[in-house]
Amino acid sequence: MYRSPITRQAPFRLAAFHKMLTGRILGSGAYLPERRLGNQELALTIDTSDEWIQARTGIAARHIAASDQNTSDLATLAAMRAVSNAGIAATDLDLIIVATTTPDQTFPSVATMVQHRLGCKPIGAFDIQAVCSGFLYAIATANNFIKAGAAKRVLVIGAEVFSRIVDWQDRGTAILFGDGAAAIVLGAEDAESGRGCLGFKLCADGQFHDLLQVDGGPGFAHGQVGKVRMQGKEVFKHAVQILSTVSDEILAQYSLQSAQVDWVIPHQANRRIIEASAEKLGIPIERVIITIAEHGNTSAASIPLALHQGLSDGRLQPGQLVMLQALGGGFTWGAGLIRI
Ligand code: ACO
C-alpha cells in the first residue's frame, strides 16, 4: 500500500506537539473533627502538663473523631471542600488516591468509599499506606499519572483517625497524635507554564521497623488491633538528619538552592524537629508553615492540612516554590517541590 512521506512521518510530528504535563494544585480543603482535646484536659488523665507538651512538641491541642466517625467520613468532608474550591464537579475527577494508615476496614479501600459518596464516575480509586509520608507518596503517584497522560484531575487525600490506635495511657505518644483530613485536586498543567509539581524523591528503609510501629492489625501478625509504639528519642534523632539530607538531595536534583524555596511545608510531628530541620537546611522558620499547635501529628493528613492553611490564608501565592518534607513509620520519607 502506498503511504505518503507525510503519513510515514506523522507519529514523529505528533510527538513534537505532545505537551509535557505536570500536576498543579487546583484547590484544597480540610476537615478537623469538632471535638478539640487541649493539653490541660489530656493532663487530667495522664502524668503530663500543658507546659511540658508545648515546650517539647509545640502542640496545644488535637482533634478527636466522634465514635461514629471513621477515616472515610473525614476524608469525604475534606474532599468535598477541595473539589468545590477547585471549581470543578466530582464527576470531573478521573482518579482518587487516599493516603491513610487508619482505614475504616481492611478492605474496601477508603478511596472507593469517597468515590461513591462524592458521586464520582466509576474512576480509579485506591489507598496508599506510608504512614506520615503517605500524602507525599500519594501526590507523587498522582503527579505521575498526570505526567503519563493517564489522568487529568486527581483527588489526593490524607486522612487519619489516629486516636483509635493511640495508647491513651502512654504519655510518650498520647500527647502527639490527633485526627483530621485534608485534600487537594491536582490538575494537568502544561509543564512550560512554570507552575505545578517539579518532582518528588521517595525513600524507605525497613531496618527502622522497631522504632515506630503499631503492634497489631489490620495485618494479622499480632492477632490484635494494636497501638502505636515509638522510641521517641531515636525517631527524633533520625528524623532531623534524614529530613535535611533528603531536602538537600531534591534541591540538588533540580539545581536549586534553599534560598530559592519560598515555603517549606513539613510533616507536623514535633515543632522541635521542624525547627532543627529548617535550620540545617538554612531556611528561616518564618518561611515554614507550621500548624502543629492546633492539631498535633495527624500522620498522612498533616502536610495537606498545612498546605490548605497556607493556601487559605494567602501565604502561598502563584509561582512560589514550595518544598514538602515527610518522615514516617517504616521508615518512609521523602521530599517534593511544587510551584503553586
Ligand atoms: N509529659 C511529661 N514528661 C514526659 C512526657 C510527657 N508526656 N514524656 C516524657 N516525659 C519525661 C520523661 O520521662 C523524661 O523524664 P526523665 O528525664 O526524668 O527521665 C523527660 O520527660 C524527657 O523524656 P524524653 O523521652 O527524652 O523526651 P523528648 O524530649 O525526647 O520528647 C517526644 C519526647 C516528644 C516523644 C520526642 O521524642 C518526639 O517528638 N519524638 C519524635 C516523634 C516523631 O517525630 N514521630 C515520627 C512521626 S510519627 C509517625 O510516623 C506515625
PDB file of N, CA and C in Angstrom, residues 51-136:
ATOM      1  N   GLU A  51       2.537  22.763  79.893  1.00  0.00           N
ATOM      2  CA  GLU A  51       3.861  23.390  79.712  1.00  0.00           C
ATOM      3  C   GLU A  51       4.831  22.397  79.056  1.00  0.00           C
ATOM      4  N   TRP A  52       4.848  21.141  79.571  1.00  0.00           N
ATOM      5  CA  TRP A  52       5.794  20.153  79.039  1.00  0.00           C
ATOM      6  C   TRP A  52       5.485  19.879  77.568  1.00  0.00           C
ATOM      7  N   ILE A  53       4.214  19.667  77.264  1.00  0.00           N
ATOM      8  CA  ILE A  53       3.842  19.306  75.874  1.00  0.00           C
ATOM      9  C   ILE A  53       4.176  20.459  74.926  1.00  0.00           C
ATOM     10  N   GLN A  54       3.815  21.680  75.342  1.00  0.00           N
ATOM     11  CA  GLN A  54       4.082  22.839  74.458  1.00  0.00           C
ATOM     12  C   GLN A  54       5.582  23.004  74.235  1.00  0.00           C
ATOM     13  N   ALA A  55       6.355  22.894  75.337  1.00  0.00           N
ATOM     14  CA  ALA A  55       7.799  23.121  75.223  1.00  0.00           C
ATOM     15  C   ALA A  55       8.486  22.034  74.407  1.00  0.00           C
ATOM     16  N   ARG A  56       8.083  20.764  74.578  1.00  0.00           N
ATOM     17  CA  ARG A  56       8.790  19.652  73.929  1.00  0.00           C
ATOM     18  C   ARG A  56       8.267  19.322  72.540  1.00  0.00           C
ATOM     19  N   THR A  57       7.018  19.781  72.223  1.00  0.00           N
ATOM     20  CA  THR A  57       6.443  19.389  70.924  1.00  0.00           C
ATOM     21  C   THR A  57       5.831  20.543  70.135  1.00  0.00           C
ATOM     22  N   GLY A  58       5.448  21.625  70.806  1.00  0.00           N
ATOM     23  CA  GLY A  58       4.747  22.730  70.125  1.00  0.00           C
ATOM     24  C   GLY A  58       3.263  22.478  69.957  1.00  0.00           C
ATOM     25  N   ILE A  59       2.761  21.383  70.543  1.00  0.00           N
ATOM     26  CA  ILE A  59       1.341  21.038  70.382  1.00  0.00           C
ATOM     27  C   ILE A  59       0.518  21.636  71.533  1.00  0.00           C
ATOM     28  N   ALA A  60      -0.612  22.283  71.170  1.00  0.00           N
ATOM     29  CA  ALA A  60      -1.514  22.834  72.186  1.00  0.00           C
ATOM     30  C   ALA A  60      -2.788  21.994  72.285  1.00  0.00           C
ATOM     31  N   ALA A  61      -3.196  21.419  71.165  1.00  0.00           N
ATOM     32  CA  ALA A  61      -4.446  20.648  71.140  1.00  0.00           C
ATOM     33  C   ALA A  61      -4.426  19.673  69.975  1.00  0.00           C
ATOM     34  N   ARG A  62      -5.355  18.746  70.027  1.00  0.00           N
ATOM     35  CA  ARG A  62      -5.572  17.826  68.909  1.00  0.00           C
ATOM     36  C   ARG A  62      -7.083  17.636  68.802  1.00  0.00           C
ATOM     37  N   HIS A  63      -7.531  17.188  67.615  1.00  0.00           N
ATOM     38  CA  HIS A  63      -8.962  16.958  67.402  1.00  0.00           C
ATOM     39  C   HIS A  63      -9.212  15.450  67.348  1.00  0.00           C
ATOM     40  N   ILE A  64     -10.343  15.047  67.938  1.00  0.00           N
ATOM     41  CA  ILE A  64     -10.629  13.618  68.052  1.00  0.00           C
ATOM     42  C   ILE A  64     -11.960  13.314  67.358  1.00  0.00           C
ATOM     43  N   ALA A  65     -11.932  12.344  66.476  1.00  0.00           N
ATOM     44  CA  ALA A  65     -13.152  11.967  65.738  1.00  0.00           C
ATOM     45  C   ALA A  65     -14.203  11.418  66.693  1.00  0.00           C
ATOM     46  N   ALA A  66     -15.471  11.704  66.391  1.00  0.00           N
ATOM     47  CA  ALA A  66     -16.574  11.145  67.187  1.00  0.00           C
ATOM     48  C   ALA A  66     -16.585   9.629  67.000  1.00  0.00           C
ATOM     49  N   SER A  67     -17.222   8.929  67.957  1.00  0.00           N
ATOM     50  CA  SER A  67     -17.163   7.457  67.912  1.00  0.00           C
ATOM     51  C   SER A  67     -17.798   6.888  66.643  1.00  0.00           C
ATOM     52  N   ASP A  68     -18.727   7.651  66.043  1.00  0.00           N
ATOM     53  CA  ASP A  68     -19.343   7.140  64.807  1.00  0.00           C
ATOM     54  C   ASP A  68     -18.695   7.724  63.546  1.00  0.00           C
ATOM     55  N   GLN A  69     -17.558   8.416  63.709  1.00  0.00           N
ATOM     56  CA  GLN A  69     -16.842   8.966  62.546  1.00  0.00           C
ATOM     57  C   GLN A  69     -15.634   8.092  62.231  1.00  0.00           C
ATOM     58  N   ASN A  70     -15.496   7.746  60.966  1.00  0.00           N
ATOM     59  CA  ASN A  70     -14.334   6.982  60.533  1.00  0.00           C
ATOM     60  C   ASN A  70     -13.514   7.791  59.542  1.00  0.00           C
ATOM     61  N   THR A  71     -12.375   7.237  59.151  1.00  0.00           N
ATOM     62  CA  THR A  71     -11.488   7.945  58.219  1.00  0.00           C
ATOM     63  C   THR A  71     -12.225   8.360  56.949  1.00  0.00           C
ATOM     64  N   SER A  72     -13.092   7.480  56.437  1.00  0.00           N
ATOM     65  CA  SER A  72     -13.812   7.808  55.193  1.00  0.00           C
ATOM     66  C   SER A  72     -14.709   9.031  55.371  1.00  0.00           C
ATOM     67  N   ASP A  73     -15.263   9.219  56.585  1.00  0.00           N
ATOM     68  CA  ASP A  73     -16.136  10.384  56.829  1.00  0.00           C
ATOM     69  C   ASP A  73     -15.313  11.671  56.789  1.00  0.00           C
ATOM     70  N   LEU A  74     -14.159  11.644  57.468  1.00  0.00           N
ATOM     71  CA  LEU A  74     -13.288  12.826  57.476  1.00  0.00           C
ATOM     72  C   LEU A  74     -12.793  13.112  56.052  1.00  0.00           C
ATOM     73  N   ALA A  75     -12.396  12.040  55.374  1.00  0.00           N
ATOM     74  CA  ALA A  75     -11.848  12.176  54.013  1.00  0.00           C
ATOM     75  C   ALA A  75     -12.890  12.758  53.067  1.00  0.00           C
ATOM     76  N   THR A  76     -14.136  12.301  53.184  1.00  0.00           N
ATOM     77  CA  THR A  76     -15.194  12.770  52.280  1.00  0.00           C
ATOM     78  C   THR A  76     -15.459  14.261  52.492  1.00  0.00           C
ATOM     79  N   LEU A  77     -15.501  14.695  53.766  1.00  0.00           N
ATOM     80  CA  LEU A  77     -15.764  16.117  54.036  1.00  0.00           C
ATOM     81  C   LEU A  77     -14.637  16.999  53.486  1.00  0.00           C
ATOM     82  N   ALA A  78     -13.399  16.585  53.708  1.00  0.00           N
ATOM     83  CA  ALA A  78     -12.256  17.358  53.184  1.00  0.00           C
ATOM     84  C   ALA A  78     -12.285  17.368  51.656  1.00  0.00           C
ATOM     85  N   ALA A  79     -12.625  16.220  51.074  1.00  0.00           N
ATOM     86  CA  ALA A  79     -12.649  16.095  49.606  1.00  0.00           C
ATOM     87  C   ALA A  79     -13.715  16.987  48.992  1.00  0.00           C
ATOM     88  N   MET A  80     -14.901  17.034  49.603  1.00  0.00           N
ATOM     89  CA  MET A  80     -15.986  17.878  49.070  1.00  0.00           C
ATOM     90  C   MET A  80     -15.535  19.336  49.024  1.00  0.00           C
ATOM     91  N   ARG A  81     -14.841  19.757  50.077  1.00  0.00           N
ATOM     92  CA  ARG A  81     -14.365  21.146  50.125  1.00  0.00           C
ATOM     93  C   ARG A  81     -13.278  21.396  49.070  1.00  0.00           C
ATOM     94  N   ALA A  82     -12.401  20.428  48.885  1.00  0.00           N
ATOM     95  CA  ALA A  82     -11.317  20.598  47.894  1.00  0.00           C
ATOM     96  C   ALA A  82     -11.885  20.675  46.483  1.00  0.00           C
ATOM     97  N   VAL A  83     -12.858  19.811  46.191  1.00  0.00           N
ATOM     98  CA  VAL A  83     -13.470  19.786  44.850  1.00  0.00           C
ATOM     99  C   VAL A  83     -14.185  21.116  44.603  1.00  0.00           C
ATOM    100  N   SER A  84     -14.899  21.604  45.617  1.00  0.00           N
ATOM    101  CA  SER A  84     -15.605  22.874  45.477  1.00  0.00           C
ATOM    102  C   SER A  84     -14.612  24.031  45.294  1.00  0.00           C
ATOM    103  N   ASN A  85     -13.546  24.044  46.079  1.00  0.00           N
ATOM    104  CA  ASN A  85     -12.518  25.097  45.945  1.00  0.00           C
ATOM    105  C   ASN A  85     -11.826  25.054  44.585  1.00  0.00           C
ATOM    106  N   ALA A  86     -11.733  23.873  44.012  1.00  0.00           N
ATOM    107  CA  ALA A  86     -11.082  23.738  42.694  1.00  0.00           C
ATOM    108  C   ALA A  86     -11.998  24.220  41.578  1.00  0.00           C
ATOM    109  N   GLY A  87     -13.271  24.449  41.909  1.00  0.00           N
ATOM    110  CA  GLY A  87     -14.225  24.948  40.918  1.00  0.00           C
ATOM    111  C   GLY A  87     -14.617  23.890  39.895  1.00  0.00           C
ATOM    112  N   ILE A  88     -14.574  22.642  40.318  1.00  0.00           N
ATOM    113  CA  ILE A  88     -14.965  21.559  39.401  1.00  0.00           C
ATOM    114  C   ILE A  88     -16.091  20.746  40.050  1.00  0.00           C
ATOM    115  N   ALA A  89     -16.632  19.804  39.307  1.00  0.00           N
ATOM    116  CA  ALA A  89     -17.625  18.879  39.863  1.00  0.00           C
ATOM    117  C   ALA A  89     -16.933  17.551  40.157  1.00  0.00           C
ATOM    118  N   ALA A  90     -17.493  16.802  41.086  1.00  0.00           N
ATOM    119  CA  ALA A  90     -16.903  15.488  41.420  1.00  0.00           C
ATOM    120  C   ALA A  90     -16.856  14.587  40.185  1.00  0.00           C
ATOM    121  N   THR A  91     -17.794  14.804  39.263  1.00  0.00           N
ATOM    122  CA  THR A  91     -17.821  13.977  38.049  1.00  0.00           C
ATOM    123  C   THR A  91     -16.675  14.325  37.091  1.00  0.00           C
ATOM    124  N   ASP A  92     -15.976  15.438  37.360  1.00  0.00           N
ATOM    125  CA  ASP A  92     -14.818  15.801  36.523  1.00  0.00           C
ATOM    126  C   ASP A  92     -13.552  15.043  36.942  1.00  0.00           C
ATOM    127  N   LEU A  93     -13.582  14.415  38.125  1.00  0.00           N
ATOM    128  CA  LEU A  93     -12.379  13.705  38.617  1.00  0.00           C
ATOM    129  C   LEU A  93     -12.170  12.428  37.816  1.00  0.00           C
ATOM    130  N   ASP A  94     -10.887  12.065  37.619  1.00  0.00           N
ATOM    131  CA  ASP A  94     -10.670  10.774  36.971  1.00  0.00           C
ATOM    132  C   ASP A  94      -9.766   9.835  37.755  1.00  0.00           C
ATOM    133  N   LEU A  95      -9.454  10.198  39.010  1.00  0.00           N
ATOM    134  CA  LEU A  95      -8.688   9.286  39.877  1.00  0.00           C
ATOM    135  C   LEU A  95      -8.775   9.802  41.315  1.00  0.00           C
ATOM    136  N   ILE A  96      -8.843   8.885  42.274  1.00  0.00           N
ATOM    137  CA  ILE A  96      -8.819   9.273  43.694  1.00  0.00           C
ATOM    138  C   ILE A  96      -7.742   8.444  44.400  1.00  0.00           C
ATOM    139  N   ILE A  97      -6.872   9.139  45.126  1.00  0.00           N
ATOM    140  CA  ILE A  97      -5.851   8.439  45.919  1.00  0.00           C
ATOM    141  C   ILE A  97      -5.972   8.931  47.354  1.00  0.00           C
ATOM    142  N   VAL A  98      -6.129   8.004  48.279  1.00  0.00           N
ATOM    143  CA  VAL A  98      -6.216   8.366  49.701  1.00  0.00           C
ATOM    144  C   VAL A  98      -4.989   7.820  50.417  1.00  0.00           C
ATOM    145  N   ALA A  99      -4.282   8.696  51.116  1.00  0.00           N
ATOM    146  CA  ALA A  99      -3.179   8.267  51.975  1.00  0.00           C
ATOM    147  C   ALA A  99      -3.741   8.092  53.380  1.00  0.00           C
ATOM    148  N   THR A 100      -3.657   6.885  53.886  1.00  0.00           N
ATOM    149  CA  THR A 100      -4.122   6.632  55.261  1.00  0.00           C
ATOM    150  C   THR A 100      -3.469   5.385  55.828  1.00  0.00           C
ATOM    151  N   THR A 101      -3.320   5.399  57.150  1.00  0.00           N
ATOM    152  CA  THR A 101      -2.821   4.231  57.881  1.00  0.00           C
ATOM    153  C   THR A 101      -3.922   3.684  58.769  1.00  0.00           C
ATOM    154  N   THR A 102      -5.043   4.415  58.812  1.00  0.00           N
ATOM    155  CA  THR A 102      -6.143   4.035  59.693  1.00  0.00           C
ATOM    156  C   THR A 102      -7.436   3.905  58.872  1.00  0.00           C
ATOM    157  N   PRO A 103      -7.444   2.978  57.889  1.00  0.00           N
ATOM    158  CA  PRO A 103      -8.643   2.819  57.060  1.00  0.00           C
ATOM    159  C   PRO A 103      -9.816   2.296  57.894  1.00  0.00           C
ATOM    160  N   ASP A 104     -11.028   2.541  57.424  1.00  0.00           N
ATOM    161  CA  ASP A 104     -12.225   2.054  58.129  1.00  0.00           C
ATOM    162  C   ASP A 104     -12.163   0.541  58.300  1.00  0.00           C
ATOM    163  N   GLN A 105     -11.774  -0.138  57.216  1.00  0.00           N
ATOM    164  CA  GLN A 105     -11.751  -1.611  57.194  1.00  0.00           C
ATOM    165  C   GLN A 105     -10.488  -2.054  56.461  1.00  0.00           C
ATOM    166  N   THR A 106     -10.146  -3.350  56.610  1.00  0.00           N
ATOM    167  CA  THR A 106      -9.017  -3.876  55.838  1.00  0.00           C
ATOM    168  C   THR A 106      -9.287  -3.660  54.351  1.00  0.00           C
ATOM    169  N   PHE A 107     -10.483  -3.975  53.909  1.00  0.00           N
ATOM    170  CA  PHE A 107     -10.980  -3.557  52.602  1.00  0.00           C
ATOM    171  C   PHE A 107     -12.482  -3.463  52.685  1.00  0.00           C
ATOM    172  N   PRO A 108     -13.157  -2.732  51.812  1.00  0.00           N
ATOM    173  CA  PRO A 108     -12.656  -1.958  50.681  1.00  0.00           C
ATOM    174  C   PRO A 108     -11.835  -0.746  51.127  1.00  0.00           C
ATOM    175  N   SER A 109     -11.136  -0.164  50.175  1.00  0.00           N
ATOM    176  CA  SER A 109     -10.302   0.994  50.485  1.00  0.00           C
ATOM    177  C   SER A 109     -11.172   2.203  50.824  1.00  0.00           C
ATOM    178  N   VAL A 110     -10.576   3.137  51.551  1.00  0.00           N
ATOM    179  CA  VAL A 110     -11.256   4.407  51.865  1.00  0.00           C
ATOM    180  C   VAL A 110     -11.561   5.138  50.552  1.00  0.00           C
ATOM    181  N   ALA A 111     -10.648   5.039  49.602  1.00  0.00           N
ATOM    182  CA  ALA A 111     -10.809   5.763  48.330  1.00  0.00           C
ATOM    183  C   ALA A 111     -12.091   5.359  47.609  1.00  0.00           C
ATOM    184  N   THR A 112     -12.456   4.066  47.677  1.00  0.00           N
ATOM    185  CA  THR A 112     -13.693   3.640  46.995  1.00  0.00           C
ATOM    186  C   THR A 112     -14.913   4.216  47.712  1.00  0.00           C
ATOM    187  N   MET A 113     -14.834   4.353  49.037  1.00  0.00           N
ATOM    188  CA  MET A 113     -15.961   4.924  49.796  1.00  0.00           C
ATOM    189  C   MET A 113     -16.142   6.397  49.425  1.00  0.00           C
ATOM    190  N   VAL A 114     -15.012   7.104  49.295  1.00  0.00           N
ATOM    191  CA  VAL A 114     -15.067   8.521  48.912  1.00  0.00           C
ATOM    192  C   VAL A 114     -15.626   8.644  47.492  1.00  0.00           C
ATOM    193  N   GLN A 115     -15.170   7.787  46.602  1.00  0.00           N
ATOM    194  CA  GLN A 115     -15.647   7.811  45.200  1.00  0.00           C
ATOM    195  C   GLN A 115     -17.174   7.709  45.164  1.00  0.00           C
ATOM    196  N   HIS A 116     -17.721   6.800  45.943  1.00  0.00           N
ATOM    197  CA  HIS A 116     -19.172   6.583  45.955  1.00  0.00           C
ATOM    198  C   HIS A 116     -19.898   7.782  46.571  1.00  0.00           C
ATOM    199  N   ARG A 117     -19.384   8.242  47.717  1.00  0.00           N
ATOM    200  CA  ARG A 117     -20.098   9.320  48.432  1.00  0.00           C
ATOM    201  C   ARG A 117     -20.054  10.652  47.680  1.00  0.00           C
ATOM    202  N   LEU A 118     -18.988  10.877  46.932  1.00  0.00           N
ATOM    203  CA  LEU A 118     -18.908  12.129  46.161  1.00  0.00           C
ATOM    204  C   LEU A 118     -19.748  12.060  44.896  1.00  0.00           C
ATOM    205  N   GLY A 119     -20.191  10.865  44.519  1.00  0.00           N
ATOM    206  CA  GLY A 119     -20.954  10.709  43.273  1.00  0.00           C
ATOM    207  C   GLY A 119     -20.071  10.805  42.037  1.00  0.00           C
ATOM    208  N   CYS A 120     -18.849  10.307  42.162  1.00  0.00           N
ATOM    209  CA  CYS A 120     -17.928  10.321  41.012  1.00  0.00           C
ATOM    210  C   CYS A 120     -18.330   9.238  40.014  1.00  0.00           C
ATOM    211  N   LYS A 121     -17.795   9.364  38.810  1.00  0.00           N
ATOM    212  CA  LYS A 121     -17.933   8.264  37.838  1.00  0.00           C
ATOM    213  C   LYS A 121     -17.155   7.054  38.385  1.00  0.00           C
ATOM    214  N   PRO A 122     -17.274   5.881  37.749  1.00  0.00           N
ATOM    215  CA  PRO A 122     -16.524   4.717  38.260  1.00  0.00           C
ATOM    216  C   PRO A 122     -15.034   4.797  37.917  1.00  0.00           C
ATOM    217  N   ILE A 123     -14.401   5.814  38.467  1.00  0.00           N
ATOM    218  CA  ILE A 123     -12.985   6.100  38.175  1.00  0.00           C
ATOM    219  C   ILE A 123     -12.078   5.248  39.065  1.00  0.00           C
ATOM    220  N   GLY A 124     -10.799   5.243  38.784  1.00  0.00           N
ATOM    221  CA  GLY A 124      -9.827   4.535  39.622  1.00  0.00           C
ATOM    222  C   GLY A 124      -9.783   5.155  41.015  1.00  0.00           C
ATOM    223  N   ALA A 125      -9.661   4.305  42.032  1.00  0.00           N
ATOM    224  CA  ALA A 125      -9.607   4.799  43.407  1.00  0.00           C
ATOM    225  C   ALA A 125      -8.849   3.785  44.249  1.00  0.00           C
ATOM    226  N   PHE A 126      -7.820   4.256  44.944  1.00  0.00           N
ATOM    227  CA  PHE A 126      -7.052   3.325  45.792  1.00  0.00           C
ATOM    228  C   PHE A 126      -6.385   4.065  46.943  1.00  0.00           C
ATOM    229  N   ASP A 127      -6.009   3.288  47.968  1.00  0.00           N
ATOM    230  CA  ASP A 127      -5.325   3.850  49.144  1.00  0.00           C
ATOM    231  C   ASP A 127      -3.825   3.612  49.036  1.00  0.00           C
ATOM    232  N   ILE A 128      -3.081   4.493  49.715  1.00  0.00           N
ATOM    233  CA  ILE A 128      -1.629   4.345  49.837  1.00  0.00           C
ATOM    234  C   ILE A 128      -1.297   4.363  51.318  1.00  0.00           C
ATOM    235  N   GLN A 129      -0.422   3.465  51.734  1.00  0.00           N
ATOM    236  CA  GLN A 129      -0.048   3.388  53.146  1.00  0.00           C
ATOM    237  C   GLN A 129       1.440   3.649  53.291  1.00  0.00           C
ATOM    238  N   ALA A 130       1.785   4.832  53.762  1.00  0.00           N
ATOM    239  CA  ALA A 130       3.191   5.139  54.048  1.00  0.00           C
ATOM    240  C   ALA A 130       3.248   5.984  55.324  1.00  0.00           C
ATOM    241  N   VAL A 131       2.292   5.767  56.197  1.00  0.00           N
ATOM    242  CA  VAL A 131       2.167   6.468  57.491  1.00  0.00           C
ATOM    243  C   VAL A 131       2.311   7.975  57.285  1.00  0.00           C
ATOM    244  N   CYS A 132       3.203   8.622  58.011  1.00  0.00           N
ATOM    245  CA  CYS A 132       3.258  10.093  57.956  1.00  0.00           C
ATOM    246  C   CYS A 132       3.802  10.617  56.619  1.00  0.00           C
ATOM    247  N   SER A 133       4.405   9.740  55.813  1.00  0.00           N
ATOM    248  CA  SER A 133       4.852  10.150  54.477  1.00  0.00           C
ATOM    249  C   SER A 133       3.772   9.888  53.440  1.00  0.00           C
ATOM    250  N   GLY A 134       2.623   9.402  53.865  1.00  0.00           N
ATOM    251  CA  GLY A 134       1.594   8.937  52.943  1.00  0.00           C
ATOM    252  C   GLY A 134       1.166   9.975  51.919  1.00  0.00           C
ATOM    253  N   PHE A 135       0.965  11.213  52.364  1.00  0.00           N
ATOM    254  CA  PHE A 135       0.490  12.226  51.412  1.00  0.00           C
ATOM    255  C   PHE A 135       1.543  12.502  50.349  1.00  0.00           C
ATOM    256  N   LEU A 136       2.807  12.503  50.773  1.00  0.00           N
ATOM    257  CA  LEU A 136       3.895  12.733  49.812  1.00  0.00           C
ATOM    258  C   LEU A 136       3.927  11.608  48.765  1.00  0.00           C
TER     259      LEU A 136
END
